[in-house]
Short mmCIF file of C-alpha atoms in Angstrom, two decimals:
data_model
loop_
_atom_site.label_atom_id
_atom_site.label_comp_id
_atom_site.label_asym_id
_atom_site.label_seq_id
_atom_site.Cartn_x
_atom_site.Cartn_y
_atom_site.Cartn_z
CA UNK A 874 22.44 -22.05 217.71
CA UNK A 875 19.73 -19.72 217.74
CA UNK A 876 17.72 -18.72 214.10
CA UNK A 877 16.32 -15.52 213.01
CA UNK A 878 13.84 -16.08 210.14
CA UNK A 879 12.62 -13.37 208.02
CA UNK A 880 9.83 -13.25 205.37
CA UNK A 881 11.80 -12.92 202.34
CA UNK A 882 8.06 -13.39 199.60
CA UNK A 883 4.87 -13.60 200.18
CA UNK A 884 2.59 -15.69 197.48
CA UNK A 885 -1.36 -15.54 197.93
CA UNK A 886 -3.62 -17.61 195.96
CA UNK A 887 -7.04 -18.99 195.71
CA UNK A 888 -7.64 -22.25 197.30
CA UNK A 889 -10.69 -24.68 196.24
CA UNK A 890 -12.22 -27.98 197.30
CA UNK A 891 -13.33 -26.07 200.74
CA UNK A 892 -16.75 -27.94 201.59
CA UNK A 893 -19.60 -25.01 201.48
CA UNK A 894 -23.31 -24.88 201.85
CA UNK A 895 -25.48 -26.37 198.94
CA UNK A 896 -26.69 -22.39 198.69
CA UNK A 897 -23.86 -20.45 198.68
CA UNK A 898 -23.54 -20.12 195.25
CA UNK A 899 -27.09 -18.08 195.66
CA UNK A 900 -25.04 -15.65 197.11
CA UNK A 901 -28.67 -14.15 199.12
CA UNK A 902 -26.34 -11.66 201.17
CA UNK A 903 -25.73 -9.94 197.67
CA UNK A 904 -28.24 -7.09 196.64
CA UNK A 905 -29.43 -5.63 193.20
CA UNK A 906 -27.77 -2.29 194.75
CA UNK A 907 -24.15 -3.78 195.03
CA UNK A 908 -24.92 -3.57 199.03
CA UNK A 909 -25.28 -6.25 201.41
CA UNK A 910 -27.81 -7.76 203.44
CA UNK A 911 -28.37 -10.71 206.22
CA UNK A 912 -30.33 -12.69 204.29
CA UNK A 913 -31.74 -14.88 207.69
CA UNK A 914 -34.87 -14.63 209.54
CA UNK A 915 -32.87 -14.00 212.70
CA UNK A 916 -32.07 -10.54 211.13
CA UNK A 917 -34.28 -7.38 211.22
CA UNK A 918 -33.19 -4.12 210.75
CA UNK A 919 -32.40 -1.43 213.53
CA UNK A 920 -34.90 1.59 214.13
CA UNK A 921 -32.36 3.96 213.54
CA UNK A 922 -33.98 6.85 214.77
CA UNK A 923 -35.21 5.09 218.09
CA UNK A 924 -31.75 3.73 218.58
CA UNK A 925 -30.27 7.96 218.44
CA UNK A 926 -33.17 8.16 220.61
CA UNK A 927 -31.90 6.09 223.47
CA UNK A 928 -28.56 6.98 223.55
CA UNK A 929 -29.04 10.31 223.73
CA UNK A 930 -31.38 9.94 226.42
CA UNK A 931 -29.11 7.46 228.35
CA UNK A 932 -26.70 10.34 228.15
CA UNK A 933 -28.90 12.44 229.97
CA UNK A 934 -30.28 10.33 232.58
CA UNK A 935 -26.81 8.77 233.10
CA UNK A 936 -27.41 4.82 231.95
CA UNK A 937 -24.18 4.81 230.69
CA UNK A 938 -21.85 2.73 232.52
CA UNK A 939 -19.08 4.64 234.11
CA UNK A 940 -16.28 2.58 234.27
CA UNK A 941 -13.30 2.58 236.30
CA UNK A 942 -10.12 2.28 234.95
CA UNK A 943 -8.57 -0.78 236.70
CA UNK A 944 -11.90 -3.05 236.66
CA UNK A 945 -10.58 -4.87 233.62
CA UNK A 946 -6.85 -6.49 234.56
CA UNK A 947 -4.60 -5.28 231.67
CA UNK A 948 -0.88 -6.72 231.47
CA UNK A 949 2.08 -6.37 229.24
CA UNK A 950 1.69 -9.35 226.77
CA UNK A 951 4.65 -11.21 226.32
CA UNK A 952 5.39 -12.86 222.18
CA UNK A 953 8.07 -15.41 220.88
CA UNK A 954 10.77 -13.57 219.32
CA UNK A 955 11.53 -16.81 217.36
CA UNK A 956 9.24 -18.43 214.97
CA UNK A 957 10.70 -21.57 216.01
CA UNK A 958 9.70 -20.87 219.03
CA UNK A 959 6.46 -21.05 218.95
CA UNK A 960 5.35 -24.96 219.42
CA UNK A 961 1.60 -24.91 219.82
CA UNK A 962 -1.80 -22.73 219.52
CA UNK A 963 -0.90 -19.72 221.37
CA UNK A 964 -3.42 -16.54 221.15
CA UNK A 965 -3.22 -13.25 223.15
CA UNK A 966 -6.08 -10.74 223.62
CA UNK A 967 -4.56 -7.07 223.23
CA UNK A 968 -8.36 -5.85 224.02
CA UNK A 969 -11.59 -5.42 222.57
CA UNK A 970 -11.53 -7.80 219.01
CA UNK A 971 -7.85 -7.87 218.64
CA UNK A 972 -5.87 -11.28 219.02
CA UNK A 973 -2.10 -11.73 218.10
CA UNK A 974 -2.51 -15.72 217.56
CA UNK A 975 1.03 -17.71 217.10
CA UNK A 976 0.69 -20.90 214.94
CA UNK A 977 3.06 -24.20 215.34
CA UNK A 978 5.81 -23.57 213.04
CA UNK A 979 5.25 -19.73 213.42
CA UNK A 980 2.98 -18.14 211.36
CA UNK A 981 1.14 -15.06 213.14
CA UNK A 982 -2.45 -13.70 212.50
CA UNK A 983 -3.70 -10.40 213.89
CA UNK A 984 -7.28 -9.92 213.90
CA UNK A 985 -9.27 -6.55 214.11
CA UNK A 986 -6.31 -4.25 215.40
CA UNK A 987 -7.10 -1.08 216.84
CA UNK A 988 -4.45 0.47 218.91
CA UNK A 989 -6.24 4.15 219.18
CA UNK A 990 -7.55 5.79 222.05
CA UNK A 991 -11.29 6.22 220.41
CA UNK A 992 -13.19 3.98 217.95
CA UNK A 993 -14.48 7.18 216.02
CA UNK A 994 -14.04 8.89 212.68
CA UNK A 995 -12.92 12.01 215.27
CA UNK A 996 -9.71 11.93 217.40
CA UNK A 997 -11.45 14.67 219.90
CA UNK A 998 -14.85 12.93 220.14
CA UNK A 999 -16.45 9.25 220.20
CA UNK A 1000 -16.20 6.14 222.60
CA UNK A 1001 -12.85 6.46 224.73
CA UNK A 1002 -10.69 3.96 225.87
CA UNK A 1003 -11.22 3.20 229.74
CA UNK A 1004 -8.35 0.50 229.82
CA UNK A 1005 -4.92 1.28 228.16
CA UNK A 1006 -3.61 -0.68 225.21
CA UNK A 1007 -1.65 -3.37 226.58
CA UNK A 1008 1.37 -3.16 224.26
CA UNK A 1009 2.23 -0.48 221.06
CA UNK A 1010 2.25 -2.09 217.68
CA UNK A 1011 5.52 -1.30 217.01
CA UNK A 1012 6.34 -4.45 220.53
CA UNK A 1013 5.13 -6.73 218.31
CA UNK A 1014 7.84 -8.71 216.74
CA UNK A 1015 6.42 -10.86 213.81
CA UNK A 1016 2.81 -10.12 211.52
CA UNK A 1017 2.32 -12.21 208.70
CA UNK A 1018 -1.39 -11.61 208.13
CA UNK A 1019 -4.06 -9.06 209.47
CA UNK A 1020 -7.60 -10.29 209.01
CA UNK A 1021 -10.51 -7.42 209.04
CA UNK A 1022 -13.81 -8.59 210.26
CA UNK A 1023 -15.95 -5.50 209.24
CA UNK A 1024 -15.33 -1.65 208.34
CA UNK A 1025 -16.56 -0.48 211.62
CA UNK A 1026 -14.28 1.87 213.93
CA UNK A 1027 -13.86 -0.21 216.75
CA UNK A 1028 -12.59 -2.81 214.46
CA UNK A 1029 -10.67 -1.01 211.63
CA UNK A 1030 -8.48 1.90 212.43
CA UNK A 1031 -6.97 4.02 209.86
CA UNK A 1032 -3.81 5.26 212.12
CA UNK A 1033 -3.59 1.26 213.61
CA UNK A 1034 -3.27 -0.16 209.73
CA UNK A 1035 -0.78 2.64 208.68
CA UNK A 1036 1.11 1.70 211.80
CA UNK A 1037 1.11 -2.19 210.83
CA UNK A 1038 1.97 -1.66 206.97
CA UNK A 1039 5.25 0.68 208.39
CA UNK A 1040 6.62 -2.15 210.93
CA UNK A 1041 5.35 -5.10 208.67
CA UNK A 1042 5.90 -3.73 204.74
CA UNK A 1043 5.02 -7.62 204.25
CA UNK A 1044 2.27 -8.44 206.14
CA UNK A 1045 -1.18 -8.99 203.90
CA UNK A 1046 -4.29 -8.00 204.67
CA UNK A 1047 -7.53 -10.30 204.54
CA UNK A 1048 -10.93 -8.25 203.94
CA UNK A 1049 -14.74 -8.91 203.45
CA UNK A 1050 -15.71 -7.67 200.05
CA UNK A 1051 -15.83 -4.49 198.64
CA UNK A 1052 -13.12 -3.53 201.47
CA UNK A 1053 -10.04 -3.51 199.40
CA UNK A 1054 -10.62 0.08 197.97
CA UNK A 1055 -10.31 1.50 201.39
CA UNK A 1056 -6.71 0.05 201.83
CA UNK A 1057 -5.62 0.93 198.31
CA UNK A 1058 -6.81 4.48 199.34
CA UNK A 1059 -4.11 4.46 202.08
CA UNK A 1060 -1.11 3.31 199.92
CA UNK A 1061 -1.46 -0.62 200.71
CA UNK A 1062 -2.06 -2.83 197.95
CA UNK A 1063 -1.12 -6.36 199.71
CA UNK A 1064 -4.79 -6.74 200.33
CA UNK A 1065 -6.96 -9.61 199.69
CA UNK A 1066 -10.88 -9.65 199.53
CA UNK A 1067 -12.97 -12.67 200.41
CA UNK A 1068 -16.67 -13.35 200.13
CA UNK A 1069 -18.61 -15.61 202.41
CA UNK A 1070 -17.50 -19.30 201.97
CA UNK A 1071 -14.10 -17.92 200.23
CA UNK A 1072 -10.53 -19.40 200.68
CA UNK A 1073 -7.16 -18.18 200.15
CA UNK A 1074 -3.82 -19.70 200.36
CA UNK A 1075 -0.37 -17.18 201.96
CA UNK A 1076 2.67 -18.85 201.35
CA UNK A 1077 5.63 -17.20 202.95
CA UNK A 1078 9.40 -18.10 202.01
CA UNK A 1079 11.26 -17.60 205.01
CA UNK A 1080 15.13 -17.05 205.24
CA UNK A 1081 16.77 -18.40 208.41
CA UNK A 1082 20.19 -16.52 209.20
CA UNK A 1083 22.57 -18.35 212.21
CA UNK A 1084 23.73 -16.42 214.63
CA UNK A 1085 26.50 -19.51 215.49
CA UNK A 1086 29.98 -17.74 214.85
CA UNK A 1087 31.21 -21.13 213.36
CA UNK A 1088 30.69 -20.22 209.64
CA UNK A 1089 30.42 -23.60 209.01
CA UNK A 1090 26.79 -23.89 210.46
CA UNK A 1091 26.03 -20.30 210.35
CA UNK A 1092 24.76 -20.40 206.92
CA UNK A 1093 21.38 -19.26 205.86
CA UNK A 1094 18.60 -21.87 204.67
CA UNK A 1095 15.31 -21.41 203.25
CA UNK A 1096 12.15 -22.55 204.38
CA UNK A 1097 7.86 -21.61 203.34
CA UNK A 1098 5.13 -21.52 205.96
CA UNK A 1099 1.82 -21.75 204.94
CA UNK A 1100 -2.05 -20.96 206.21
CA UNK A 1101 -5.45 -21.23 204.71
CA UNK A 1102 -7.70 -18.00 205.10
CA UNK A 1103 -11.37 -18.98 205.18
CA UNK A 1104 -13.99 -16.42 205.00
CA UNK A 1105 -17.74 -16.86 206.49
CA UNK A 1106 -20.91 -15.85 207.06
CA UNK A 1107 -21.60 -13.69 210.11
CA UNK A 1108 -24.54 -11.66 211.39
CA UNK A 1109 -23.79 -7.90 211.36
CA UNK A 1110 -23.61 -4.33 209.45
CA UNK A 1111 -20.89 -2.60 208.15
CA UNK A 1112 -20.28 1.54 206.75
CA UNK A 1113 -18.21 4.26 207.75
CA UNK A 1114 -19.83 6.91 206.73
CA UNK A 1115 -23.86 8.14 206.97
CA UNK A 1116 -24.05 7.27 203.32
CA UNK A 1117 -22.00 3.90 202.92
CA UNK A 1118 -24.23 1.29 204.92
CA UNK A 1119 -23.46 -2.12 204.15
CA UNK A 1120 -21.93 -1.01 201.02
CA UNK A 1121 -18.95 -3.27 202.34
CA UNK A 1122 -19.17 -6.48 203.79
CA UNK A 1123 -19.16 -7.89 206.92
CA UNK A 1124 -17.25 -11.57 208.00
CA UNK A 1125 -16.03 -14.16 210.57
CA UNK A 1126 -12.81 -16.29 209.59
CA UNK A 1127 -10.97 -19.51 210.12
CA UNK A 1128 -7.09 -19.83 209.92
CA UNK A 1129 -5.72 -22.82 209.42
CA UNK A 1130 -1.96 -23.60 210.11
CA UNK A 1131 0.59 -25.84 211.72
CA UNK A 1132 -1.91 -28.50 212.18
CA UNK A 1133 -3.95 -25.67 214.46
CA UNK A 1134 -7.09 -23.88 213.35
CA UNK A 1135 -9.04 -21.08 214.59
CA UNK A 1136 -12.66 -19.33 214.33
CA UNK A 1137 -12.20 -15.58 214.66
CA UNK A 1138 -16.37 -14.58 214.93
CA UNK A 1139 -15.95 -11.02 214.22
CA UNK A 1140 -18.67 -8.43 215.53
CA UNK A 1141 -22.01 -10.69 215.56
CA UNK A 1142 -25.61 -11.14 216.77
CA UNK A 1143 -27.18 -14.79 216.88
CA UNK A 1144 -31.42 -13.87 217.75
CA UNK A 1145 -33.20 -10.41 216.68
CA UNK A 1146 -34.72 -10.15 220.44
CA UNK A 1147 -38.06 -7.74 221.09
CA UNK A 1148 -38.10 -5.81 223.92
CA UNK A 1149 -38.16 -7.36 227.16
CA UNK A 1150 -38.96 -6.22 230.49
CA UNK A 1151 -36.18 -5.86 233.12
CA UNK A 1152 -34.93 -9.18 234.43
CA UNK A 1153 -37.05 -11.47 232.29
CA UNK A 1154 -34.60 -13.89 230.50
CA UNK A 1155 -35.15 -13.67 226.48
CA UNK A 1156 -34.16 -17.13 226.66
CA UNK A 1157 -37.30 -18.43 228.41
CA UNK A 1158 -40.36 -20.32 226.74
CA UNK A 1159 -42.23 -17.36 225.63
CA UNK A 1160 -38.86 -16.66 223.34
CA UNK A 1161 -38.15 -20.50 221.60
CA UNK A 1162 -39.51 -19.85 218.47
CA UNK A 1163 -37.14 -16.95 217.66
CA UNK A 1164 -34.79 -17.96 214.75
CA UNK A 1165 -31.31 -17.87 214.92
CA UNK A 1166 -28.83 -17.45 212.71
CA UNK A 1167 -28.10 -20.99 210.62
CA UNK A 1168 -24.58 -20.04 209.41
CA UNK A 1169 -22.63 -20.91 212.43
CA UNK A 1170 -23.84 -24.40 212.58
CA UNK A 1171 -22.73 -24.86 208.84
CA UNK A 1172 -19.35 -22.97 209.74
CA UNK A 1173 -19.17 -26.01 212.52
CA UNK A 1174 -20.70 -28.73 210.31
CA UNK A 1175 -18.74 -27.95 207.35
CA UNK A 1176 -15.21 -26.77 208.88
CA UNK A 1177 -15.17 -27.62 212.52
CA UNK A 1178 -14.16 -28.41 214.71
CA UNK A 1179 -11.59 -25.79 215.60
CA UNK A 1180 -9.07 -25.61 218.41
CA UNK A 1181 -9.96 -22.16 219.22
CA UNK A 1182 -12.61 -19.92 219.19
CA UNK A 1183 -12.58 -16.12 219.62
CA UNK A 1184 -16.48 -14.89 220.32
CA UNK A 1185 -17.81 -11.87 221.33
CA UNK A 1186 -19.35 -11.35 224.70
CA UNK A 1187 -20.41 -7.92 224.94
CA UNK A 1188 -22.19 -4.91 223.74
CA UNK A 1189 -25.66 -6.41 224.22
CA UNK A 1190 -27.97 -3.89 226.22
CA UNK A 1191 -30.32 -2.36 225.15
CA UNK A 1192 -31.05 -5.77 223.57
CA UNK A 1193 -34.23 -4.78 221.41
CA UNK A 1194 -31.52 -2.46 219.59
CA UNK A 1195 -27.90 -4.75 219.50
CA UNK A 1196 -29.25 -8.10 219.70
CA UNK A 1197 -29.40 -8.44 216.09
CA UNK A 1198 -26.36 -7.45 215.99
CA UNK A 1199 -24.04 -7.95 218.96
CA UNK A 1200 -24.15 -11.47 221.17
CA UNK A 1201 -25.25 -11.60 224.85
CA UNK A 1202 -23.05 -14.35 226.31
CA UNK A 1203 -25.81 -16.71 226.18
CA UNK A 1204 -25.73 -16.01 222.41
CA UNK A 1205 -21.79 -16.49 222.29
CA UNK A 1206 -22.24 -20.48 224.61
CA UNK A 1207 -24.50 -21.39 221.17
CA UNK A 1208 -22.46 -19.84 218.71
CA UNK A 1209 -19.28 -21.60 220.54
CA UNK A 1210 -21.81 -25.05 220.61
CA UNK A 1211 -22.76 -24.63 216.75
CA UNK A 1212 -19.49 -23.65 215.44
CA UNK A 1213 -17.88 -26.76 217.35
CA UNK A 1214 -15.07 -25.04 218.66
CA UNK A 1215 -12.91 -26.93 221.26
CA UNK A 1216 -12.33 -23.74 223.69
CA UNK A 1217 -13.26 -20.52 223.08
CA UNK A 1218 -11.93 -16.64 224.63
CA UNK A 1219 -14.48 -14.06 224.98
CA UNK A 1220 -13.86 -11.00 223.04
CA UNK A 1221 -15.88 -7.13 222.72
CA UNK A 1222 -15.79 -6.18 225.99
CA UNK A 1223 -13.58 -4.35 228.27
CA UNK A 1224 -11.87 -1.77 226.07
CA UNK A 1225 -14.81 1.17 225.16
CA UNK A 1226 -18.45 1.78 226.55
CA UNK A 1227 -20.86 0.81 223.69
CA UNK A 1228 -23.62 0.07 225.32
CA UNK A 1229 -25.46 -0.01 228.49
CA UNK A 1230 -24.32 -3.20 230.65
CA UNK A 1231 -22.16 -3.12 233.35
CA UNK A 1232 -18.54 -2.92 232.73
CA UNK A 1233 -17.94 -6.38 234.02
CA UNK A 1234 -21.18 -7.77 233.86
CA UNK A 1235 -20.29 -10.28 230.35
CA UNK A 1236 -17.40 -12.24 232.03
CA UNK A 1237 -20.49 -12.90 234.86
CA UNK A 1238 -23.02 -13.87 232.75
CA UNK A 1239 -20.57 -15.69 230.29
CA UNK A 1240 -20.25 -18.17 233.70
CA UNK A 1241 -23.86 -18.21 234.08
CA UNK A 1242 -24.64 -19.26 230.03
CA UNK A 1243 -22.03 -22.06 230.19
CA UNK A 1244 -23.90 -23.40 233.39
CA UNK A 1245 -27.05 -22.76 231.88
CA UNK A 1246 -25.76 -25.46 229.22
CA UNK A 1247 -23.93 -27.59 231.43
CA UNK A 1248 -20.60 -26.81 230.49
CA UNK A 1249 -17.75 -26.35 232.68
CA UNK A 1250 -17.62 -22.78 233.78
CA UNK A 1251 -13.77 -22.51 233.62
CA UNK A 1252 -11.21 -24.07 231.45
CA UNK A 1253 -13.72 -23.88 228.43
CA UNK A 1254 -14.89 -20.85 226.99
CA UNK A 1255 -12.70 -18.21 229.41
CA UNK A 1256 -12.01 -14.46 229.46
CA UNK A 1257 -8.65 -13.52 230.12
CA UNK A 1258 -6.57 -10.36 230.95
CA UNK A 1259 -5.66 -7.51 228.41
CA UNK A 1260 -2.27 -8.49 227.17
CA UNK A 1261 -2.39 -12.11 228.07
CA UNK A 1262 -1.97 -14.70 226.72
CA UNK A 1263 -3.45 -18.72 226.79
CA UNK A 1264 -1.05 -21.67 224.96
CA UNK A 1265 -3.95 -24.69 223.81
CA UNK A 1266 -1.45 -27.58 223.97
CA UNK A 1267 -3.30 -30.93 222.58
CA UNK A 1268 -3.77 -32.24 226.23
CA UNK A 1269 -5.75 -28.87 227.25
CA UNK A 1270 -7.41 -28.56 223.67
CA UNK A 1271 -9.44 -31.84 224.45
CA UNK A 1272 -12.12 -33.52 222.91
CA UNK A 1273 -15.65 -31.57 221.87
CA UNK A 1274 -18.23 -31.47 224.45
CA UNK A 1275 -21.23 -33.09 225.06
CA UNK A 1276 -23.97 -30.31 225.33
CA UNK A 1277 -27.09 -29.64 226.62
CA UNK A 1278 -29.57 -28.25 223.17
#
């Protein structure tokens, strides 16, 4: 006999007893202004003006990649219809930051969805899609949450969320601070805001209807499903607008459910790197006593380790301008080392041209960082298609690694 569950109430509460850092209650990312900051030494702010500078005159002198539009693989994904279905860890990569990840017992997270064709406040101007999506949001059968990592266009879309809130009425919405306006401003009020080191608790009652013609066992029967939504630190920026800089704020996030957990790093940098010259590896000597952000090793210290990771490889060059901002992959190998996760997808690549490296130049040096740390170069920390999907079964989640500092 086959079961349909549907979400018949959705309850969302705070949850406490989390472990967090012995600082957090400082709240340092929190300014006078009501803005926010990165309140590490691995942070400096962006020359602005210099970084308009560049990318108008990579424009001109053609340093912009030029991709092709069947470099990056992109397939139809392919979801459990059934909840019941679904009986381990099972994440698919529908491009650029956005995951559909299916939980034991059938709860379903999407992260950062963006289904448009440009990552822009205009629909006739801004970065362009060079692979297609690899499904329509209205393919996907079940949404139970949709976790925001910042307010930035290639991560929040206002025509992708409208789209979600019409198929999944239901379906809640997990924010950094100071985010929640924006949604109410749209007509959605199932929103939840988190600071750093915040937890909530969804509990959804499900109603399971047979389909069995015998009425006898085709009754329906109630059931709840449950995650914990965990907010943290990351190191980024955040606005919309050229007046609204980090007037919202910026996160990562762990999900918890079904016995399964996840680290979803958002948009991040790890180092604020100088200028280099070309081929000399910011990594080297000269470059040890750069800081680096502390908060993923207390994510991984404090809630690790996690079955899954999902880290962003890409939109790194010019590094003097992103680094503080946007992980090389031999940023993303530490960030997957401090924040303990068992394996790990890359992410932020392969959807729109941000920046200046080749097209598929991240998956490359993604191989090169893990062998730089002696890690396995496949099976660990992978990239995958557009559209598909991986299934972390105990046997292939494994134990942590032993790494190379």
């Amino acid at each position: 006999m086959t079961r349909l569950a549907t979400s018949t109430g959705v309850l969302v509460s705070t949850k406490t007893g989390l472990p967090v850092p012995d600082d957090a209650k400082e709240k340092k990312h929190h300014l006078p202004n009501g803005r926010f900051a990165n309140p590490w030494l691995s942070w400096h702010d962006i020359d602005r003006p210099a970084l308009m500078r560049w990318a108008i005159s990579g424009y001109f002198t053609g340093s912009w990649p030029k991709p092709k539009g069947d470099e990056v693989k992109v397939i139809a994904p392919e979801f459990e219809l059934s909840r019941t279905e679904v009986k381990e860890l099972r994440a698919t990569w529908l491009g650029h930051a956005c995951f559909l990840v299916e939980f034991p017992g059938g709860f379903r997270a999407l992260f950062d969805p963006v289904f448009c064709q440009r990552c822009s406040p205009f629909t006739f101007m801004g970065p362009a899609r060079y692979t297609k999506v690899p499904c329509e949001i209205e393919e996907i059968p079940i949404v139970d949450a949709v976790i925001i990592s910042h307010a930035h266009y290639d991560h929040l879309d206002v025509s992708s969320v409208k789209r979600i809130h019409n198929k999944f009425p239901e379906a809640h919405f997990f924010v950094p601070l100071n985010n929640k306006k924006w949604f109410k401003s749209i007509g959605i009020e199932n929103c939840t805001e988190q600071d750093w080191w915040e937890d909530t608790e969804i509990t959804i009652e499900l109603k399971a209807k047979g389909e069995d013609e015998d009425a006898a066992t085709g009754g329906e029967t109630t059931s709840t499903l449950s995650a914990t939504i965990s907010n943290f630190p990351c190191q980024h920026t955040a606005g919309r607008t050229l007046t609204d800089l980090n007037s919202t704020l910026w996160s990562s996030w762990g999900v918890t459910s079904g016995g399964k957990s996840v680290y979803f790093a958002g948009d991040t940098g790890y180092r604020a790197v100088p200028q280099v010259a070309d081929g000399e590896d910011d990594y080297g000597e000269k470059y040890n006593d750069l800081p680096h952000c502390p908060a993923f090793k207390q994510i991984g210290d404090l809630r690790g380790p996690f079955d899954l990771g999902m880290i962003p490889i890409g939109a790194y060059d010019a590094r003097q301008f992103m680094s503080p901002m946007h992980a090389n992959p031999f940023d993303s190998v530490n960030i997957f080392i401090d924040t303990k996760c068992k394996k790990a997808i890359g992410m932020h690549w392969g959807t729109w041209v941000l920046t200046f490296e080749p097209v598929l130049e991240p998956p490359r040096k993604l191989r090169e960082a893990l062998k730089w740390k002696d890690l396995p170069e496949e099976g660990l920390f992978d990239v995958v298609a557009i559209g598909e999907s991986r299934v972390f079964t105990e046997e292939e989640v494994g134990e942590e690694q032993d790494v190379k500092v």
